[in-house]
Each structure stands twice: as structure tokens, then as C-alpha cells.
Tab-separated table of C-alpha atoms in Angstrom:
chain	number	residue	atom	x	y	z
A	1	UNK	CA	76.566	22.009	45.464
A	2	UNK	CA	75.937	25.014	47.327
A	3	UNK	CA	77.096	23.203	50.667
A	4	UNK	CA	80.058	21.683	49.372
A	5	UNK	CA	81.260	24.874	48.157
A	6	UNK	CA	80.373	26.607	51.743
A	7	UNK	CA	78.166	29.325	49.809
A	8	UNK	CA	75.150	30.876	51.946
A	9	UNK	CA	71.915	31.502	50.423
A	10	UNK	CA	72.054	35.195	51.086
A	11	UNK	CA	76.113	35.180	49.257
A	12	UNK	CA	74.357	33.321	46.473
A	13	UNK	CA	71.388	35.363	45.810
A	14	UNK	CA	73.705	38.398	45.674
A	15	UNK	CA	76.059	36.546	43.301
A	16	UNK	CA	72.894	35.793	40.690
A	17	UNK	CA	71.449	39.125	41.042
A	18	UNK	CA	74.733	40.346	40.077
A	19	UNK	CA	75.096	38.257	37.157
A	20	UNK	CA	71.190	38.974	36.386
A	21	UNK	CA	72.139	42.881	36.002
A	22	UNK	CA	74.980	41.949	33.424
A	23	UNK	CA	72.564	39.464	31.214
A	24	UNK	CA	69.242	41.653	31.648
A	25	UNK	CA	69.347	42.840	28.101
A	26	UNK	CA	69.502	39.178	27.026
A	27	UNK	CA	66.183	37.487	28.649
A	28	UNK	CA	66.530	33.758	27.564
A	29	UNK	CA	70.052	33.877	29.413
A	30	UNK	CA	68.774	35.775	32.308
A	31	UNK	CA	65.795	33.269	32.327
A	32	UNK	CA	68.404	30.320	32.351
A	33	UNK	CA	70.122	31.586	35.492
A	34	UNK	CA	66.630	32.278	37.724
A	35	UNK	CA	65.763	28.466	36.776
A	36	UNK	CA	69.087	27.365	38.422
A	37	UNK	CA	68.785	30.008	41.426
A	38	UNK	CA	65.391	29.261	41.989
A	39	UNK	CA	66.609	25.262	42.638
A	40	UNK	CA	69.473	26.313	44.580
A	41	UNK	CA	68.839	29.371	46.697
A	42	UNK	CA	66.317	28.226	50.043
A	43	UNK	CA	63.063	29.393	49.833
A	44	UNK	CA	63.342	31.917	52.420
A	45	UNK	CA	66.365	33.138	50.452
A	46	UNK	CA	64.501	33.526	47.021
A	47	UNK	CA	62.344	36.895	48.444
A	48	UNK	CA	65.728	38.857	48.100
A	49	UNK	CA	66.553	37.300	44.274
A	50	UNK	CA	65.822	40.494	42.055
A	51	UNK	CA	66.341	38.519	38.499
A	52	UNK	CA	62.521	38.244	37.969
A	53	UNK	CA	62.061	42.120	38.324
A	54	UNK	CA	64.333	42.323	35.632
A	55	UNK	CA	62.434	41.176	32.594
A	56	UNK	CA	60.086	42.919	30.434
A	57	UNK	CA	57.371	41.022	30.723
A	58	UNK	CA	54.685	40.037	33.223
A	59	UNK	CA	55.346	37.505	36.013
A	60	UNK	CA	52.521	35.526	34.442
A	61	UNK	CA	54.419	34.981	31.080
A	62	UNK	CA	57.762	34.898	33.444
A	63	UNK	CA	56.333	32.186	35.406
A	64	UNK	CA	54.931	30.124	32.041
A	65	UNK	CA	58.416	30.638	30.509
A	66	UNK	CA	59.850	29.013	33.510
A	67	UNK	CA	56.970	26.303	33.675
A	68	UNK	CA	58.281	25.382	30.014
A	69	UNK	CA	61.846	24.972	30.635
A	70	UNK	CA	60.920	22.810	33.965
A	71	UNK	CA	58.971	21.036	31.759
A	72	UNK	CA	61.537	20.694	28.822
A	73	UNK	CA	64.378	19.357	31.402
A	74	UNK	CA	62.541	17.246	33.152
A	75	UNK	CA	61.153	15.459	29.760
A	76	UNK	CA	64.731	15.250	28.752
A	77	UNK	CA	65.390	13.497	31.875
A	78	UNK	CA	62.498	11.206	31.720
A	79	UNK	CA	64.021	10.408	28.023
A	80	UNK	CA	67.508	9.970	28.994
A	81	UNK	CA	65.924	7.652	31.786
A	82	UNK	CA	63.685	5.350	28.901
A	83	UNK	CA	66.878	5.130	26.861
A	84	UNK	CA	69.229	3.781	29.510
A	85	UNK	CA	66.858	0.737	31.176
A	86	UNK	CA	63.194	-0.254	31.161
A	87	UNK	CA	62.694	3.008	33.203
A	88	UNK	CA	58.717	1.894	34.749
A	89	UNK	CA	58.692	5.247	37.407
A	90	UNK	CA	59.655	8.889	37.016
A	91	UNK	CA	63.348	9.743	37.733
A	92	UNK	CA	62.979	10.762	41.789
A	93	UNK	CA	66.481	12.238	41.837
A	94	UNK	CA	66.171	14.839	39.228
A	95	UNK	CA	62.772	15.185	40.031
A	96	UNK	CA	63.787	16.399	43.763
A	97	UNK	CA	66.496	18.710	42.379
A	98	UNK	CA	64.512	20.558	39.966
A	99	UNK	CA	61.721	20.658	43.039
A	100	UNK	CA	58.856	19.188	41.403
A	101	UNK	CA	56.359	17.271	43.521
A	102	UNK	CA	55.850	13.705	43.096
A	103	UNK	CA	52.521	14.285	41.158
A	104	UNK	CA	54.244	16.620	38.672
A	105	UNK	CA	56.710	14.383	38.164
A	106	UNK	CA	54.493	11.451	37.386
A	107	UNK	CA	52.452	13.324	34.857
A	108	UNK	CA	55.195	14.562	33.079
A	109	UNK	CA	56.669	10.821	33.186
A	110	UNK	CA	53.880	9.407	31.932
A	111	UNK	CA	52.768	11.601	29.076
A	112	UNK	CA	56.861	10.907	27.854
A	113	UNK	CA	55.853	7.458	27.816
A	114	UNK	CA	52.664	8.147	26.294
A	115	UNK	CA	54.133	9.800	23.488
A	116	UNK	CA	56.524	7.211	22.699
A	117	UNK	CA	53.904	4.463	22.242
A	118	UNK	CA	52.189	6.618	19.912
A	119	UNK	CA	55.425	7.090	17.891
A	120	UNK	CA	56.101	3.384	17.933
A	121	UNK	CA	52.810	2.722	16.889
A	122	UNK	CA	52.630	5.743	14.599
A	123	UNK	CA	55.855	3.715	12.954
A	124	UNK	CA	54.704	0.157	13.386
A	125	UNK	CA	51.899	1.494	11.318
A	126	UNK	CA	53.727	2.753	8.165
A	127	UNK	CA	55.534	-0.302	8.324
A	128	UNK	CA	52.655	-2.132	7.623
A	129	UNK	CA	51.781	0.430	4.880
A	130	UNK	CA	54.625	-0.145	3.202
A	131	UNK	CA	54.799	-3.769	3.452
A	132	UNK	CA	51.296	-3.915	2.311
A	133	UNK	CA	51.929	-1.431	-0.735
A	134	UNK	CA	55.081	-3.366	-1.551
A	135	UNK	CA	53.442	-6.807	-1.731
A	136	UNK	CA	49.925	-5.306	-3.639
A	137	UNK	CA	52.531	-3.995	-6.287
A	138	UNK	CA	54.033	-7.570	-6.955
């Protein structure tokens, strides 16, 4: 996006640092916009991006808070990926644009899947409940 729109790292770091001193008082904004600048601004870039100095907290909790909404859009993805087709591999695309490694990426995948067998047979199971319940009451 960045290229199409001929905007340099350095134009776009000072753009989100910008915005991060108008949103500072409200963190889970401010977090919003690092997660995007940290996937669009080069990594050389990224020394100059000031929004993490801006919160309250530690880097430690600013780097789990970060880890969780990685996590949180990349499950989505994986979802939205199951829901459309037979989805057997973790989406590569939005995997690359979120810059998770191939290993990450996998995990994540797989627990998704994981924890939609378990629902299915969490259901499957109290389907049989019932039925069973329903024909010991006849």
C-alpha cells in the first residue's frame, strides 16, 4: 500500500508518530496503529517510530499486548479461511503481511483447527446425550 501510494518509510513513521501523540491518552487505539506501522514501516525504518515510548506500561506487557492482537487477527484469518473451502494449510498471504514466520503461522493454524474438532465433537457429543435422554424417557 505504502508503494502504491509513493509514501517513504521515514514520511510514514513521522505520519504515525504524529497520530500516536494525538491517541496517547487512549492506549488500545494507540496500540491499534503500532500493529499496522509495525507491518508497514521497513525494519530499518521502525528504530525512529516513537508510538511504543508512548504507553504507560512496560515494553514487556507492550510487546504481549501486541503478541495478542497478532494472534487474534491471524486466528480470525485462519477462521475466515476454514469457513470459505476445506482450508488444509495456514493462509500464506496474510500470514506474510502481518510478518509472521511460517512456523508461527502453522501453530496458530493448527491449534484453530484443533479447537474446532473439539467443538464439533464437544457438540456431536450432546447430541448423543440428548438423543439418548430422549429415547430412555419414551
Amino acid at each position: 500500500a505504502k508503494e502504491l501510494l509513493k509514501i517513504s518509510d521515514s514520511k510514514a513513521v513521522q505520519c504515525f508518530n504524529e497520530v500516536g501523540l494525538l491517541v496517547r491518552s487512549q492506549p488500545s487505539v494507540l496500540g491499534k496503529i503500532l500493529f499496522v506501522a509495525e507491518r508497514i514501516i521497513g525494519q530499518k525504518a521502525l528504530e525512529k517510530l516513537e508510538i511504543r515510548k508512548m504507553f504507560r506500561y512496560s515494553s514487556a506487557t507492550v510487546d504481549d499486548l501486541q503478541r495478542s492482537v497478532l494472534d487474534r487477527v491471524y486466528r480470525e484469518a485462519c477462521e475466515n479461511a476454514l469457513d470459505e473451502e476445506e482450508a488444509t494449510m495456514a493462509p500464506a498471504r496474510e500470514a506474510d503481511v502481518l510478518k509472521l514466520s511460517q512456523g508461527e503461522a502453522d501453530n496458530i493454524f493448527r491449534s484453530v483447527v484443533l479447537e474446532r474438532q473439539r467443538l464439533r465433537e464437544e457438540e456431536a457429543a450432546k447430541a448423543l446425550e440428548a438423543e439418548q435422554q430422549a429415547l430412555s424417557s419414551e
